XYZ file of N, CA and C in Angstrom:
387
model
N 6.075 -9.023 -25.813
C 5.193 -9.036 -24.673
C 3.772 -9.313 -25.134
N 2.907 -9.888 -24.327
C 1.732 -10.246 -24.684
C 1.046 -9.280 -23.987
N 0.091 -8.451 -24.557
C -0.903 -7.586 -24.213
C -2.120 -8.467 -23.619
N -2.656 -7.897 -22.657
C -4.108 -8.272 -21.967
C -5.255 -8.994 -22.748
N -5.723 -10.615 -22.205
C -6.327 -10.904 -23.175
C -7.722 -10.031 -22.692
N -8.777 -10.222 -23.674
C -10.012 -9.199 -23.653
C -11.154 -10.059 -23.736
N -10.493 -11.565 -24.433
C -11.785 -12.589 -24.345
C -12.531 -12.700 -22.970
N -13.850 -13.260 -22.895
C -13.969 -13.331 -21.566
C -14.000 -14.976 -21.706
N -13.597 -15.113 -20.466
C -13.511 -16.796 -20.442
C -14.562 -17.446 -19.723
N -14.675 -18.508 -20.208
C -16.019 -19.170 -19.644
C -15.521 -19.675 -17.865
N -16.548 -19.585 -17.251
C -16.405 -20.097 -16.313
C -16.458 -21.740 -15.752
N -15.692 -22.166 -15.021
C -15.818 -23.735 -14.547
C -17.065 -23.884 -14.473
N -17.914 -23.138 -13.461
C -18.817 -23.514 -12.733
C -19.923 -23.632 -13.650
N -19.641 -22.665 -14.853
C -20.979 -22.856 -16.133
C -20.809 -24.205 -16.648
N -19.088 -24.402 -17.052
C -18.843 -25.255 -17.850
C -19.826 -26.404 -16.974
N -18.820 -26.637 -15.795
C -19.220 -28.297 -14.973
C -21.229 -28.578 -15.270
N -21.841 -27.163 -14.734
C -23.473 -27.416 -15.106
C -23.727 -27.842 -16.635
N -23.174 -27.363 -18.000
C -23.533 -27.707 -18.729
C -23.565 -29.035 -19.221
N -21.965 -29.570 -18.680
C -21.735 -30.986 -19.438
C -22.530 -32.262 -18.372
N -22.890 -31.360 -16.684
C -23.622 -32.203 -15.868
C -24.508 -32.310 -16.656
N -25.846 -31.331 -17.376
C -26.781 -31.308 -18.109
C -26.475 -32.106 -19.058
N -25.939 -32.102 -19.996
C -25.586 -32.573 -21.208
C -25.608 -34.470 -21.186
N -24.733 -34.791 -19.990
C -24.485 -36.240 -19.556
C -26.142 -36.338 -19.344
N -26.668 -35.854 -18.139
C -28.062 -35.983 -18.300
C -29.183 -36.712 -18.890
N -28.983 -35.447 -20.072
C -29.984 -35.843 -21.223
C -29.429 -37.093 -21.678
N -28.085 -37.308 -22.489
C -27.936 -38.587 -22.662
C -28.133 -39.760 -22.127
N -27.645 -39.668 -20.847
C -28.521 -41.084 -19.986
C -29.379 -41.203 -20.350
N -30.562 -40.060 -20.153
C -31.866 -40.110 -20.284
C -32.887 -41.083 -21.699
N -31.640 -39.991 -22.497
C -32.431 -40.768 -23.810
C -31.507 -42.608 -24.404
N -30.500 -42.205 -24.013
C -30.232 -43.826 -23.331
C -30.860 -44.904 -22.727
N -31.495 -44.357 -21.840
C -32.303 -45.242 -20.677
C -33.683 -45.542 -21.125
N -34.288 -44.448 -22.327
C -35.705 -44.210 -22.537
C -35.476 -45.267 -24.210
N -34.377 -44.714 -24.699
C -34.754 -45.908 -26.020
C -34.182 -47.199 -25.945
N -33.231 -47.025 -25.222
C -31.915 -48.609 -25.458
C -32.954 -49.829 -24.686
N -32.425 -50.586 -24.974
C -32.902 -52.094 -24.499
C -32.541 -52.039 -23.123
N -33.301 -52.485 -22.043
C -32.518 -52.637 -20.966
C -31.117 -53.129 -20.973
N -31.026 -53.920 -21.542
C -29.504 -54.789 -21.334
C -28.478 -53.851 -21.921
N -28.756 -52.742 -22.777
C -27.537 -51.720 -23.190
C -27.270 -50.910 -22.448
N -28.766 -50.222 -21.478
C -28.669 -49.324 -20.517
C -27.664 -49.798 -19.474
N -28.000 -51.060 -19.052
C -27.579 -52.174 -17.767
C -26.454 -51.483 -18.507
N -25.187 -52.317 -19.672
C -24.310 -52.408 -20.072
C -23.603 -50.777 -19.837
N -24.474 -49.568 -20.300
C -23.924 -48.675 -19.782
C -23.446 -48.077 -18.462
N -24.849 -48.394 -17.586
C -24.568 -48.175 -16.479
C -23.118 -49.183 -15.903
N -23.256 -50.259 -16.412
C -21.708 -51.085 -15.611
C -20.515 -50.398 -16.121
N -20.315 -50.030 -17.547
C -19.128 -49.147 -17.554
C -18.886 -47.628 -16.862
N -20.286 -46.966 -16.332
C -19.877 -45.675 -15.971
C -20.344 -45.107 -14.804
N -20.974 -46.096 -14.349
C -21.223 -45.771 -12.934
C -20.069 -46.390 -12.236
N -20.361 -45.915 -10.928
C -18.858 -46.577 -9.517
C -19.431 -47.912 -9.267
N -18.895 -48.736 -9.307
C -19.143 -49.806 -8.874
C -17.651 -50.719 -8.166
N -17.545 -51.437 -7.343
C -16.397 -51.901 -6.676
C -16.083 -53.363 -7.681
N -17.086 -53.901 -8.679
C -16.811 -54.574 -9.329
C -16.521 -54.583 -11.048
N -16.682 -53.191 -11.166
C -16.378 -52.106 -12.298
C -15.065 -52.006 -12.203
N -14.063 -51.524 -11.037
C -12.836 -51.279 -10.429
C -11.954 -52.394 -11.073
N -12.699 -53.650 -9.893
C -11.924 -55.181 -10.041
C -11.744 -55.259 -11.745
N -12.318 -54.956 -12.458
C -12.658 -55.646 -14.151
C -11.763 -54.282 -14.542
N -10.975 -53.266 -13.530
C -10.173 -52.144 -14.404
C -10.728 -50.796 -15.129
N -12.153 -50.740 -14.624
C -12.652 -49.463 -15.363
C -12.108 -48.378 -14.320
N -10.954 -48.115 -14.029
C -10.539 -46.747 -13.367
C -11.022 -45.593 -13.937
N -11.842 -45.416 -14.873
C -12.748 -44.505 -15.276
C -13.650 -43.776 -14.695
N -14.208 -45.208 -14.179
C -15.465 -45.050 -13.184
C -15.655 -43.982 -12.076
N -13.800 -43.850 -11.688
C -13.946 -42.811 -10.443
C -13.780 -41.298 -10.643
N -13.947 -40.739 -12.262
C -14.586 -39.810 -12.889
C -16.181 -39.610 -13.259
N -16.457 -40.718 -14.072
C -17.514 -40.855 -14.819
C -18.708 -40.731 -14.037
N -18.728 -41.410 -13.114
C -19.840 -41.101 -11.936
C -20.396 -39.984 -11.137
N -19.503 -39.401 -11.416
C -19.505 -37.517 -10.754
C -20.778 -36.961 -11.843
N -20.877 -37.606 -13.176
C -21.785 -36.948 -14.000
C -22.558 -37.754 -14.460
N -23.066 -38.618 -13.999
C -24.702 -39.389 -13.962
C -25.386 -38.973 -12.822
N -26.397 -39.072 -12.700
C -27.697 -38.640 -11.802
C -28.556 -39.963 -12.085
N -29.171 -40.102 -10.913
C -30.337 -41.109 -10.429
C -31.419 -40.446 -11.204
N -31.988 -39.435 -11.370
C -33.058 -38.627 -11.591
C -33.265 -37.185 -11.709
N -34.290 -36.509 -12.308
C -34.076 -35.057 -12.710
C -33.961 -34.449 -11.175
N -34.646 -34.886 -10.382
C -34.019 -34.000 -8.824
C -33.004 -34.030 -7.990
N -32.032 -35.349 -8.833
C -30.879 -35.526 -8.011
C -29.262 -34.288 -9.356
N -30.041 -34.370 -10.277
C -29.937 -33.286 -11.373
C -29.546 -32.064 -10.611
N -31.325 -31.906 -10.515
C -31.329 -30.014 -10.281
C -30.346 -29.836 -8.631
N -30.831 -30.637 -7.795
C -29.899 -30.287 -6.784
C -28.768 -30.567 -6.407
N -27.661 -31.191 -7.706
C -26.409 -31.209 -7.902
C -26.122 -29.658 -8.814
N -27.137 -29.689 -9.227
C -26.221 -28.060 -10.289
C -26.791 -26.533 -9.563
N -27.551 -27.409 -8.469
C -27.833 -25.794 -7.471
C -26.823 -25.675 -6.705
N -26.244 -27.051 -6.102
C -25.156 -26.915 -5.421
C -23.644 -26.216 -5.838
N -23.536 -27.265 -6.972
C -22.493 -26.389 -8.086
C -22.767 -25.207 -8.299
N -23.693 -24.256 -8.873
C -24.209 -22.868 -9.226
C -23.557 -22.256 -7.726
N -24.351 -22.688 -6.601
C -24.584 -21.471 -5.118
C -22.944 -21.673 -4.568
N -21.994 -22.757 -4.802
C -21.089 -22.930 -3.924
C -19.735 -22.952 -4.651
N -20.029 -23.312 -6.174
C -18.954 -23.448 -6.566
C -18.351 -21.857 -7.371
N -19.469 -21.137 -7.320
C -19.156 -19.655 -7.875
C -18.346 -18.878 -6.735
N -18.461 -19.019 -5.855
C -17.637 -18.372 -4.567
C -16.495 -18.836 -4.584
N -15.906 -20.891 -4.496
C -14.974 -21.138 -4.571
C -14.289 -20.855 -5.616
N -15.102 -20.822 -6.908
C -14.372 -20.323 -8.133
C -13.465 -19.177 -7.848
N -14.298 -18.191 -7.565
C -13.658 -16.636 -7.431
C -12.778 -16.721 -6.460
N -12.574 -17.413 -5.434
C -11.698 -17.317 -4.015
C -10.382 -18.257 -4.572
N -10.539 -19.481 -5.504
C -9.298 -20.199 -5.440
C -8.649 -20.174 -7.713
N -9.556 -19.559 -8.049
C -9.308 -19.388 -9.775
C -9.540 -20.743 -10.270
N -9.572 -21.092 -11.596
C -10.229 -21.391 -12.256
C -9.642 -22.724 -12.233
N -8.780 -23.401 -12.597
C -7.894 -24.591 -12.029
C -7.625 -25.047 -10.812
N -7.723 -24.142 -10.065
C -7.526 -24.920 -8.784
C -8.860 -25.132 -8.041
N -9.932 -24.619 -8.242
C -10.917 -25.123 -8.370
C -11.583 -26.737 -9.294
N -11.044 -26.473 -10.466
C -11.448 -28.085 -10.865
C -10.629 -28.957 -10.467
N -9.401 -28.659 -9.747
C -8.640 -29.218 -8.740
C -9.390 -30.389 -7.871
N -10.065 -29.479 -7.571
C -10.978 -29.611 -5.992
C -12.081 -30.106 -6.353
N -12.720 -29.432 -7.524
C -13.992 -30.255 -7.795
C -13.734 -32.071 -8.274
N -12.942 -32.154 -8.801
C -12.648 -33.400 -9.188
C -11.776 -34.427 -8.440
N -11.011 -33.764 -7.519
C -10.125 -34.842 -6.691
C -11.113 -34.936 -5.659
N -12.252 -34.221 -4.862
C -12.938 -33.844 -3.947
C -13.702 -35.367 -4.541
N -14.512 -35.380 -5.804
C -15.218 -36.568 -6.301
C -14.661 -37.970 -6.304
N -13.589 -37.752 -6.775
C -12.542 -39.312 -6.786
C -12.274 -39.241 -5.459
N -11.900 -38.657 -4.581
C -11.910 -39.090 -2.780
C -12.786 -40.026 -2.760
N -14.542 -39.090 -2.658
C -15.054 -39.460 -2.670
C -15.237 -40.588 -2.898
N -15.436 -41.220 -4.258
C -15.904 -42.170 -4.942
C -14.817 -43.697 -4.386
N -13.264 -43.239 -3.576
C -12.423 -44.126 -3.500
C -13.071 -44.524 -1.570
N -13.797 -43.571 -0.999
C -13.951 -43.646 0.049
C -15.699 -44.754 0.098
N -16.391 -44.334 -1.183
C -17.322 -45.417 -0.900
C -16.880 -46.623 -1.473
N -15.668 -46.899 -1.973
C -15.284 -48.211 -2.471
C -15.244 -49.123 -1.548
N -14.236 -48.158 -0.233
C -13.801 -49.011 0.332
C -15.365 -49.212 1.702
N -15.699 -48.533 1.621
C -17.052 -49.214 2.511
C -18.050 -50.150 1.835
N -17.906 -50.326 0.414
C -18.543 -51.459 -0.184
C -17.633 -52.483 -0.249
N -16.404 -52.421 -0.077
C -15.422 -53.799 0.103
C -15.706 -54.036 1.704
N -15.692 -53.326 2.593
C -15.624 -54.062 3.990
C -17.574 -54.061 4.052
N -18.256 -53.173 3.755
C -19.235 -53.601 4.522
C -20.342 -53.797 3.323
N -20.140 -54.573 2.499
C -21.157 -54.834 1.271
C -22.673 -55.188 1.397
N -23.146 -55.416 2.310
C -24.102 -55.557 2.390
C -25.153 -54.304 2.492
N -24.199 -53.424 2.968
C -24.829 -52.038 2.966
C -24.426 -51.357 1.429
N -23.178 -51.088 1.000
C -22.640 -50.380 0.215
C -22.297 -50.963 -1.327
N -23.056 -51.870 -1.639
C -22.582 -52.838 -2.413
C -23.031 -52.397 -4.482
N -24.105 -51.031 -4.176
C -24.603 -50.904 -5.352
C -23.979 -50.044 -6.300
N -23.879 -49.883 -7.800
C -23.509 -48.534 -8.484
C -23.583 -47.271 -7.618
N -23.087 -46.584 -8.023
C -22.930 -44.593 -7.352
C -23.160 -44.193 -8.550
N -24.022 -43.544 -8.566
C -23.959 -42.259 -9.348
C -23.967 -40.819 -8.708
N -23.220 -39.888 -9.609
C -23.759 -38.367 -8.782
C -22.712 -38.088 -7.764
């Protein structure tokens, strides 16, 4: 029989803020030293884009959940995560929560695809966030 573990386990909701942070900074210092054309080059592999898709980066409809436009699109993605996702944490446990946090994003991200395929003129740019 396995006795009670005693570790304490980290939480999703810390985890998801840290590696949001973490992606962050890297863009950041990405964006601040690289040449434009590497940044460009990054941003086309990891942001959403509907022509990212076409070329097969099914990546994209992860990867985008953790870039940010800017430090305020930052802080008020990880206030949101912090104030909302600590409640759902505790109400649905620890997996079925990143359940939700992550299929909730790829919905997402499959639902602005398809409004940049029918209505591109509006919806036609990278997603981040």
């Amino acid at each position: 029989m396995r006795g009670p573990s005693f570790r304490p386990q980290r939480s999703a909701v810390m985890v998801l803020l840290v590696v949001n942070t973490v992606v962050f900074v890297l863009q950041s210092i990405l964006q601040f030293y690289a040449e434009p054309i590497a940044f460009g080059r990054y941003a086309e592999l990891f942001a959403l884009s509907k022509d990212g898709i076409a070329k097969g980066y099914l990546w994209q409809l992860v990867t985008f959940q953790f870039m940010h436009a800017g430090p305020w699109h930052l802080i008020g993605n990880l206030l949101v995560i912090y104030f909302f996702g600590r409640a759902m944490e505790d109400t649905l446990g620890r997996n079925a929560f990143l359940k939700l946090y992550f299929s909730s994003g790829t919905i997402g991200g499959i639902v602005q695809l398809l409004f940049a395929w029918s209505v591109p003129k509006y919806f036609d740019l990278p997603v981040v966030g």
